[in-house]
Tab-separated table of C-alpha atoms and ligand atoms in Angstrom:
chain	number	residue	atom	x	y	z
L	1	MET	CA	22.078	-5.914	20.555
L	2	THR	CA	22.844	-2.986	18.270
L	3	ASN	CA	26.324	-4.235	17.383
L	4	GLN	CA	25.049	-7.734	16.668
L	5	LEU	CA	22.217	-6.391	14.548
L	6	VAL	CA	24.466	-4.034	12.584
L	7	SER	CA	26.977	-6.760	11.776
L	8	PHE	CA	24.200	-9.255	10.964
L	9	ILE	CA	22.735	-6.827	8.425
L	10	LYS	CA	26.116	-5.825	6.978
L	11	ASP	CA	27.005	-9.495	6.514
L	12	LEU	CA	23.700	-10.143	4.788
L	13	TYR	CA	24.101	-7.305	2.315
L	14	GLN	CA	27.873	-7.834	2.070
L	15	THR	CA	28.731	-4.166	2.185
L	16	ASN	CA	30.217	-1.489	4.402
L	17	GLU	CA	28.348	1.264	2.621
L	18	PHE	CA	25.130	2.763	3.971
L	19	ILE	CA	22.296	0.237	3.819
L	20	PRO	CA	18.947	1.804	2.916
L	21	LEU	CA	15.524	0.555	3.980
L	22	HIS	CA	14.478	-0.496	0.494
L	23	ALA	CA	16.376	-0.040	-2.760
L	24	PRO	CA	15.212	-1.067	-6.230
L	25	CYS	CA	16.962	-3.856	-8.119
L	26	PHE	CA	17.406	-3.783	-11.919
L	27	GLU	CA	18.993	-7.002	-13.129
L	28	GLY	CA	16.676	-8.094	-15.942
L	29	ASN	CA	15.233	-6.485	-19.068
L	30	GLU	CA	14.927	-2.966	-17.597
L	31	GLN	CA	17.529	-1.304	-19.845
L	32	SER	CA	16.391	-3.074	-22.985
L	33	TYR	CA	12.675	-2.227	-22.564
L	34	VAL	CA	13.268	1.394	-21.548
L	35	LEU	CA	15.627	1.882	-24.490
L	36	GLN	CA	12.971	0.494	-26.840
L	37	THR	CA	10.559	3.250	-25.803
L	38	ILE	CA	13.178	5.934	-26.532
L	39	GLN	CA	14.095	4.420	-29.886
L	40	SER	CA	10.411	4.209	-30.843
L	41	THR	CA	9.770	7.814	-29.605
L	42	PHE	CA	6.695	6.493	-27.764
L	43	VAL	CA	7.769	7.594	-24.305
L	44	SER	CA	4.572	9.308	-23.234
L	45	SER	CA	0.905	8.426	-22.869
L	46	VAL	CA	0.686	6.132	-25.896
L	47	GLY	CA	2.646	2.911	-26.423
L	48	LYS	CA	2.553	-0.840	-26.200
L	49	PHE	CA	4.192	-1.199	-22.783
L	50	VAL	CA	1.261	0.372	-20.926
L	51	GLU	CA	-1.203	-2.256	-22.166
L	52	ASP	CA	1.424	-4.959	-21.760
L	53	PHE	CA	2.047	-3.927	-18.144
L	54	GLU	CA	-1.670	-3.783	-17.358
L	55	ARG	CA	-2.198	-7.300	-18.758
L	56	ARG	CA	0.760	-8.636	-16.750
L	57	VAL	CA	-0.592	-7.135	-13.518
L	58	GLU	CA	-4.048	-8.570	-14.283
L	59	THR	CA	-2.536	-12.016	-14.749
L	60	TYR	CA	-0.392	-11.815	-11.625
L	61	THR	CA	-3.188	-10.526	-9.365
L	62	ASN	CA	-5.986	-12.385	-11.167
L	63	SER	CA	-8.104	-9.238	-11.409
L	64	ALA	CA	-10.623	-8.540	-14.167
L	65	ARG	CA	-9.003	-5.266	-15.197
L	66	ALA	CA	-5.988	-3.217	-14.113
L	67	VAL	CA	-5.586	0.455	-15.074
L	68	ALA	CA	-2.095	1.968	-14.783
L	69	THR	CA	-1.690	5.481	-13.338
L	70	VAL	CA	1.069	8.049	-12.700
L	71	ASN	CA	1.461	7.084	-9.051
L	72	GLY	CA	-0.168	5.164	-6.228
L	73	THR	CA	-1.881	8.230	-4.777
L	74	ALA	CA	-3.549	8.872	-8.159
L	75	ALA	CA	-4.599	5.196	-8.271
L	76	LEU	CA	-6.206	5.543	-4.843
L	77	HIS	CA	-7.855	8.843	-5.801
L	78	THR	CA	-9.311	7.152	-8.886
L	79	ALA	CA	-10.414	4.079	-6.910
L	80	LEU	CA	-12.293	6.257	-4.396
L	81	TYR	CA	-13.876	8.318	-7.167
L	82	MET	CA	-14.960	5.167	-8.981
L	83	ALA	CA	-16.408	3.721	-5.757
L	84	GLY	CA	-18.649	6.796	-5.623
L	85	VAL	CA	-16.959	8.861	-2.902
L	86	ARG	CA	-18.005	12.490	-3.290
L	87	PRO	CA	-17.481	15.808	-1.430
L	88	ASN	CA	-18.604	15.841	2.203
L	89	ASP	CA	-18.616	12.018	2.484
L	90	ILE	CA	-16.903	10.288	5.406
L	91	VAL	CA	-14.299	7.645	4.548
L	92	ILE	CA	-13.100	5.415	7.379
L	93	THR	CA	-9.462	4.383	7.403
L	94	GLN	CA	-6.716	3.463	9.852
L	95	ALA	CA	-4.740	6.045	11.835
L	96	LEU	CA	-1.559	4.054	11.209
L	97	THR	CA	-0.881	4.564	7.520
L	98	PHE	CA	1.158	6.614	5.070
L	99	VAL	CA	-0.343	10.080	4.581
L	100	ALA	CA	-1.268	9.406	0.926
L	101	THR	CA	-4.225	7.266	2.050
L	102	CYS	CA	-5.826	10.342	3.646
L	103	ASN	CA	-4.676	12.883	1.077
L	104	ALA	CA	-6.365	10.957	-1.738
L	105	LEU	CA	-9.787	11.203	-0.105
L	106	TYR	CA	-9.238	14.677	1.340
L	107	HIS	CA	-8.612	16.126	-2.124
L	108	MET	CA	-11.978	14.795	-3.276
L	109	GLY	CA	-13.586	16.854	-0.552
L	110	ALA	CA	-14.249	13.816	1.623
L	111	GLU	CA	-13.264	13.574	5.296
L	112	PRO	CA	-11.326	10.766	6.941
L	113	ALA	CA	-12.385	9.116	10.200
L	114	PHE	CA	-9.824	6.991	12.018
L	115	VAL	CA	-10.075	3.604	13.663
L	116	ASP	CA	-7.497	1.385	15.327
L	117	VAL	CA	-5.320	-1.275	13.743
L	118	SER	CA	-5.347	-4.921	14.755
L	119	PRO	CA	-2.488	-6.791	16.513
L	120	VAL	CA	-3.110	-9.605	14.017
L	121	SER	CA	-2.258	-7.619	10.872
L	122	LEU	CA	-1.225	-4.059	11.882
L	123	GLY	CA	-3.992	-3.043	9.443
L	124	LEU	CA	-7.569	-1.860	9.970
L	125	CYS	CA	-9.188	-3.841	12.782
L	126	PRO	CA	-12.669	-5.287	12.001
L	127	LYS	CA	-13.708	-5.167	15.677
L	128	ALA	CA	-12.610	-1.541	16.025
L	129	LEU	CA	-14.518	-0.716	12.828
L	130	ARG	CA	-17.722	-2.318	14.125
L	131	ARG	CA	-17.392	-0.554	17.499
L	132	PHE	CA	-16.847	2.771	15.759
L	133	LEU	CA	-19.911	2.316	13.568
L	134	GLU	CA	-22.107	1.190	16.475
L	135	GLN	CA	-21.120	4.282	18.402
L	136	HIS	CA	-21.132	6.929	15.663
L	137	ALA	CA	-23.284	5.710	12.754
L	138	GLU	CA	-26.837	4.826	11.866
L	139	LEU	CA	-28.175	2.892	8.900
L	140	THR	CA	-30.744	4.827	6.863
L	141	LYS	CA	-32.448	3.965	3.589
L	142	HIS	CA	-29.632	5.880	1.867
L	143	GLY	CA	-26.974	3.805	3.605
L	144	ALA	CA	-24.786	4.502	6.621
L	145	VAL	CA	-24.549	8.077	7.937
L	146	LEU	CA	-22.898	9.744	10.906
L	147	LYS	CA	-25.424	10.277	13.690
L	148	SER	CA	-24.041	13.712	14.531
L	149	THR	CA	-23.836	15.386	11.100
L	150	LYS	CA	-25.796	13.010	8.839
L	151	GLN	CA	-22.778	12.854	6.503
L	152	ARG	CA	-22.794	9.749	4.341
L	153	ILE	CA	-20.192	7.087	5.258
L	154	LYS	CA	-19.319	5.967	1.772
L	155	ALA	CA	-16.185	3.828	2.011
L	156	VAL	CA	-13.819	1.932	4.274
L	157	VAL	CA	-10.164	1.947	3.210
L	158	PRO	CA	-8.010	-0.681	4.923
L	159	MET	CA	-4.287	-0.584	4.219
L	160	HIS	CA	-2.169	-3.756	4.131
L	161	THR	CA	0.579	-2.440	6.391
L	162	PHE	CA	4.139	-3.339	5.318
L	163	GLY	CA	2.565	-5.875	2.938
L	164	HIS	CA	0.684	-7.922	5.567
L	165	PRO	CA	-2.933	-8.570	4.505
L	166	VAL	CA	-5.711	-7.305	6.806
L	167	GLU	CA	-8.484	-9.570	8.147
L	168	LEU	CA	-10.575	-9.338	4.996
L	169	ASP	CA	-13.367	-11.864	5.697
L	170	GLU	CA	-14.287	-10.070	8.931
L	171	LEU	CA	-13.983	-6.604	7.369
L	172	ILE	CA	-16.215	-7.568	4.456
L	173	ILE	CA	-18.928	-8.723	6.880
L	174	VAL	CA	-18.882	-5.360	8.686
L	175	CYS	CA	-18.922	-3.438	5.386
L	176	ASN	CA	-21.888	-5.501	4.141
L	177	ASP	CA	-23.808	-5.086	7.409
L	178	TRP	CA	-23.407	-1.318	7.148
L	179	GLN	CA	-23.671	-1.037	3.332
L	180	ILE	CA	-20.300	0.651	2.998
L	181	SER	CA	-17.956	0.131	0.013
L	182	LEU	CA	-14.589	-1.499	0.542
L	183	VAL	CA	-11.641	0.123	-1.270
L	184	GLU	CA	-8.244	-1.418	-0.516
L	185	ASP	CA	-5.074	0.610	-0.219
L	186	ALA	CA	-2.851	-2.190	-1.476
L	187	ALA	CA	-0.005	0.238	-2.214
L	188	GLU	CA	2.456	-1.881	-0.218
L	189	SER	CA	1.099	-5.349	-0.900
L	190	LEU	CA	1.856	-6.381	-4.484
L	191	GLY	CA	2.679	-10.083	-4.122
L	192	SER	CA	0.685	-10.513	-0.873
L	193	PHE	CA	-2.196	-12.952	-0.763
L	194	TYR	CA	-5.126	-13.415	1.622
L	195	LYS	CA	-6.169	-17.088	1.721
L	196	GLY	CA	-4.695	-17.492	-1.761
L	197	GLN	CA	-6.346	-14.438	-3.330
L	198	HIS	CA	-4.294	-11.361	-4.181
L	199	THR	CA	-4.769	-8.294	-1.985
L	200	GLY	CA	-6.480	-5.379	-3.699
L	201	THR	CA	-8.996	-7.668	-5.440
L	202	PHE	CA	-11.480	-8.047	-2.554
L	203	GLY	CA	-13.002	-4.570	-2.520
L	204	GLU	CA	-14.759	-2.916	-5.430
L	205	TYR	CA	-11.436	-1.284	-6.268
L	206	GLY	CA	-7.863	-1.600	-5.030
L	207	ALA	CA	-4.791	0.600	-5.539
L	208	ILE	CA	-1.148	-0.473	-5.824
L	209	SER	CA	1.961	1.769	-5.862
L	210	PHE	CA	5.139	1.335	-7.911
L	211	ASN	CA	7.089	4.099	-6.213
L	212	GLY	CA	10.867	3.629	-6.019
L	213	ASN	CA	10.752	2.086	-2.539
L	214	LYS	CA	7.998	-0.458	-3.214
L	215	VAL	CA	8.404	-4.167	-4.066
L	216	ILE	CA	8.735	-3.327	-7.754
L	217	THR	CA	9.021	0.134	-9.270
L	218	THR	CA	8.136	2.008	-12.440
L	219	GLY	CA	10.039	5.074	-11.219
L	220	GLY	CA	6.728	6.540	-10.198
L	221	GLY	CA	3.472	4.755	-10.885
L	222	GLY	CA	0.414	3.002	-9.627
L	223	ILE	CA	-2.429	0.799	-10.779
L	224	VAL	CA	-6.139	0.452	-10.025
L	225	LEU	CA	-7.435	-3.111	-9.751
L	226	CYS	CA	-11.055	-3.385	-10.887
L	227	LYS	CA	-13.541	-6.178	-10.174
L	228	SER	CA	-15.245	-6.247	-13.577
L	229	LEU	CA	-14.519	-5.432	-17.215
L	230	GLY	CA	-17.227	-2.779	-17.113
L	231	SER	CA	-15.843	-0.940	-14.102
L	232	GLY	CA	-12.365	-1.337	-15.598
L	233	ALA	CA	-13.395	0.313	-18.859
L	234	ARG	CA	-14.953	3.216	-16.930
L	235	THR	CA	-11.813	3.535	-14.802
L	236	LYS	CA	-9.608	3.708	-17.901
L	237	HIS	CA	-11.917	6.354	-19.351
L	238	VAL	CA	-11.816	8.510	-16.206
L	239	THR	CA	-7.997	8.332	-15.915
L	240	THR	CA	-7.536	9.366	-19.551
L	241	THR	CA	-9.386	12.734	-19.459
L	242	ALA	CA	-12.716	10.994	-20.210
L	243	LYS	CA	-12.107	11.529	-23.914
L	244	VAL	CA	-14.610	9.855	-26.193
L	245	GLN	CA	-12.790	7.854	-28.890
L	246	HIS	CA	-12.771	9.650	-32.223
L	247	PRO	CA	-10.144	9.929	-35.012
L	248	TYR	CA	-9.836	13.717	-34.662
L	249	GLU	CA	-12.599	15.296	-32.553
L	250	PHE	CA	-11.958	16.282	-28.952
L	251	TYR	CA	-15.000	15.512	-26.850
L	252	HIS	CA	-14.989	14.630	-23.130
L	253	ASP	CA	-18.124	13.363	-21.408
L	254	GLU	CA	-17.118	14.028	-17.795
L	255	ALA	CA	-14.483	15.853	-15.724
L	256	GLY	CA	-11.758	13.232	-15.989
L	257	PHE	CA	-8.190	13.021	-14.706
L	258	ASN	CA	-4.917	12.977	-16.609
L	259	TYR	CA	-3.533	10.089	-14.586
L	260	ARG	CA	-2.036	7.951	-17.382
L	261	MET	CA	1.196	6.104	-16.718
L	262	PRO	CA	3.767	7.054	-19.404
L	263	ASN	CA	5.021	4.279	-21.683
L	264	LEU	CA	8.576	4.941	-20.442
L	265	ASN	CA	7.557	3.997	-16.905
L	266	ALA	CA	5.460	1.034	-18.029
L	267	ALA	CA	8.515	-0.372	-19.844
L	268	LEU	CA	10.403	-0.420	-16.555
L	269	GLY	CA	7.352	-2.027	-14.947
L	270	CYS	CA	7.238	-4.855	-17.513
L	271	ALA	CA	10.830	-5.784	-16.731
L	272	GLN	CA	10.263	-5.457	-12.986
L	273	ILE	CA	7.176	-7.665	-12.872
L	274	GLU	CA	9.144	-10.404	-14.649
L	275	ALA	CA	11.471	-10.363	-11.623
L	276	LEU	CA	8.696	-10.090	-9.016
L	277	PRO	CA	8.428	-13.800	-8.105
L	278	LYS	CA	12.201	-13.848	-7.524
L	279	PHE	CA	12.031	-10.711	-5.343
L	280	ILE	CA	9.204	-12.121	-3.231
L	281	LYS	CA	10.990	-15.419	-2.681
L	282	ASN	CA	14.140	-13.548	-1.696
L	283	LYS	CA	12.315	-11.157	0.637
L	284	ARG	CA	10.414	-13.979	2.334
L	285	TYR	CA	13.670	-15.783	2.971
L	286	LEU	CA	15.211	-12.588	4.363
L	287	ALA	CA	12.229	-12.269	6.728
L	288	GLN	CA	12.830	-15.813	7.939
L	289	LEU	CA	16.466	-14.964	8.700
L	290	TYR	CA	15.383	-11.887	10.653
L	291	ARG	CA	12.794	-13.921	12.541
L	292	ASP	CA	15.457	-16.427	13.586
L	293	PHE	CA	17.822	-13.608	14.536
L	294	PHE	CA	15.260	-11.989	16.869
L	295	SER	CA	13.762	-15.254	18.171
L	296	ASP	CA	15.373	-15.260	21.627
L	297	SER	CA	15.562	-11.501	22.047
L	298	GLU	CA	13.424	-8.884	23.751
L	299	PHE	CA	12.301	-7.721	20.288
L	300	THR	CA	9.264	-9.131	18.496
L	301	PHE	CA	9.718	-9.640	14.774
L	302	VAL	CA	6.475	-8.901	12.907
L	303	THR	CA	5.357	-11.970	10.949
L	304	GLU	CA	2.571	-12.527	8.427
L	305	PRO	CA	-0.870	-13.404	9.827
L	306	LYS	CA	-1.712	-17.142	9.735
L	307	TYR	CA	-4.222	-16.752	6.903
L	308	ALA	CA	-1.808	-14.849	4.659
L	309	GLN	CA	1.169	-15.108	2.371
L	310	SER	CA	2.926	-11.738	2.698
L	311	ASN	CA	5.450	-10.034	0.432
L	312	TYR	CA	7.281	-8.777	3.565
L	313	TRP	CA	7.675	-5.401	1.861
L	314	LEU	CA	9.161	-3.784	4.969
L	315	ASN	CA	10.417	-5.899	7.832
L	316	ALA	CA	9.532	-4.590	11.267
L	317	ILE	CA	10.303	-5.252	14.904
L	318	ILE	CA	8.439	-4.210	18.031
L	319	CYS	CA	10.785	-2.937	20.761
L	320	PRO	CA	10.250	-3.604	24.479
L	321	SER	CA	10.038	0.135	25.248
L	322	PRO	CA	10.160	3.512	23.483
L	323	GLN	CA	13.533	4.153	25.194
L	324	VAL	CA	15.068	0.988	23.755
L	325	ARG	CA	13.658	1.958	20.399
L	326	GLU	CA	15.143	5.468	20.404
L	327	LYS	CA	18.553	4.046	21.225
L	328	LEU	CA	18.360	1.386	18.522
L	329	LEU	CA	17.253	3.956	15.929
L	330	LYS	CA	20.135	6.247	16.792
L	331	ASP	CA	22.819	3.544	16.990
L	332	THR	CA	21.866	1.777	13.754
L	333	ASN	CA	21.608	4.971	11.687
L	334	GLU	CA	24.929	6.231	13.054
L	335	ASN	CA	26.507	2.929	12.044
L	336	GLY	CA	25.388	2.932	8.423
L	337	VAL	CA	22.237	0.840	8.745
L	338	MET	CA	19.005	2.650	8.010
L	339	THR	CA	16.140	2.002	10.402
L	340	ARG	CA	13.028	4.107	10.757
L	341	PRO	CA	10.130	4.573	13.155
L	342	THR	CA	6.769	4.029	11.528
L	343	TRP	CA	4.577	6.949	10.383
L	344	GLN	CA	3.230	9.347	12.949
L	345	LEU	CA	-0.478	8.653	13.313
L	346	MET	CA	-2.729	10.563	10.930
L	347	HIS	CA	-4.705	12.407	13.623
L	348	ARG	CA	-1.479	14.061	14.805
L	349	LEU	CA	-0.987	15.850	11.475
L	350	PRO	CA	-2.291	19.431	11.384
L	351	MET	CA	-4.753	18.854	8.521
L	352	TYR	CA	-6.328	15.763	10.116
L	353	LYS	CA	-6.167	16.623	13.807
L	354	ASP	CA	-9.880	17.430	14.158
L	355	CYS	CA	-11.160	14.325	12.348
L	356	LEU	CA	-13.481	11.899	14.088
L	357	LYS	CA	-11.732	8.877	15.596
L	358	GLY	CA	-12.299	5.769	17.667
L	359	SER	CA	-9.942	4.421	20.327
L	360	LEU	CA	-6.430	4.225	18.877
L	361	VAL	CA	-4.716	2.372	21.715
L	362	TYR	CA	-2.937	-0.247	19.615
L	363	SER	CA	-1.986	2.262	16.890
L	364	GLU	CA	-0.371	4.415	19.584
L	365	PHE	CA	1.529	1.427	20.941
L	366	ILE	CA	2.863	0.609	17.462
L	367	GLU	CA	3.696	4.243	16.795
L	368	SER	CA	5.951	4.359	19.866
L	369	HIS	CA	7.463	0.841	19.733
L	370	LEU	CA	7.941	-0.241	16.111
L	371	ILE	CA	10.871	0.238	13.762
L	372	ASN	CA	11.396	-0.833	10.186
L	373	ILE	CA	14.684	-2.477	9.246
L	374	PRO	CA	16.442	-2.950	5.866
L	375	SER	CA	14.304	-5.023	3.513
L	376	SER	CA	15.705	-4.831	-0.036
L	377	PRO	CA	16.202	-8.149	-1.796
L	378	VAL	CA	19.608	-9.540	-0.820
L	379	LYS	CA	22.038	-10.407	-3.618
L	380	ASN	CA	23.178	-14.037	-3.765
L	381	LEU	CA	20.898	-15.109	-0.958
L	382	THR	CA	20.859	-18.873	-1.260
L	383	GLY	CA	18.708	-21.447	0.426
L	384	ALA	CA	15.513	-19.618	-0.547
X	1	PLP	C1	3.418	4.252	-1.194
X	1	PLP	C2	2.067	4.406	-0.615
X	1	PLP	C3	1.044	5.151	-1.247
X	1	PLP	C4	1.237	6.083	-2.384
X	1	PLP	O1	1.939	5.693	-3.437
X	1	PLP	P1	2.734	6.752	-4.373
X	1	PLP	O2	3.033	5.914	-5.545
X	1	PLP	O3	3.947	7.153	-3.598
X	1	PLP	O4	1.825	7.887	-4.662
X	1	PLP	C5	-0.238	5.132	-0.711
X	1	PLP	N1	-0.515	4.469	0.405
X	1	PLP	C6	0.434	3.774	1.060
X	1	PLP	C7	0.052	3.046	2.291
X	1	PLP	C8	1.753	3.738	0.601
X	1	PLP	O5	2.682	3.043	1.276
């Protein structure tokens, strides 16, 4: 299998050089826009590309307001802050995620609690969430609290794993029943839609990342999607040191963040988002080729849930056993094709090992059986 897979991937990417998991692609207006910022000297926190980029993301995702930030972690931090998460609160998320999801809430003084992911989406499982709440929480007149410590359960943060949208309708019902805010970690899911609506626009706030390995990149960057113009204006205020507009006075009305995306990065983003539809089409076609390749094998190719249109940010396969997986990881990487196990579960990391958690049976299965395979857009891929 390894040899077939390695040659299949090398043929696709038409190269004998090392094939990374996800590389950025700059074939449009990137150079021209970035150069404009240098020539104008507006490379920093002021400039027309930031607003331009925010408007383009609003249009693409159909959200009321988008506020650009320095990175995806900062976007998530802001989203949680805006949703009202405060020190000592509990925030429920999935154990299978990138560490930034937890770090963002941890650095606000909140504590994560972990629930399992669903076989349908590989993201936060609505049934596991309800079971966790029934076992550990009670609903008071101040909202949901942990039975044991009376800590407030302020938010649920599902993450759209590898770009595949979680079961949002079911999650929203559980969140409403328990009066808990929904904040989406949509870092990986720009270009992914749940029943036709863009991910990150269902909760009160959503956060997207434009890191170098994501679907499109601004070098480093992120954006907060906001449900209303009012919450958007407040989000912009908080990410820009909460400075009250004045021609020369410095006055700040709350402890804000300096999370602005520089104009230099936004320029790259404007060029990248122009190419986004092309990238998504290309990546979805690549996923189809992988699915056909693995169709009669002992490996299960991870496909989008029925209700969703996924960006297929990172393609993934589930191996028949951990032993088969270890061998495939070793053989592919030694032969110039990058593959990677998924993240170690959050409760295994030293800073999160004592956090409250539900059953994590499916997360553990995925942790020991899944690998990600090369997923960059493929040059000259026809038939898409
Ligand atoms: C990439 C990513 C982030 C963080 O984004 P940065 O831009 O790297 O800070 C957060 N959560 C998830 C799930 C991610 O994949």
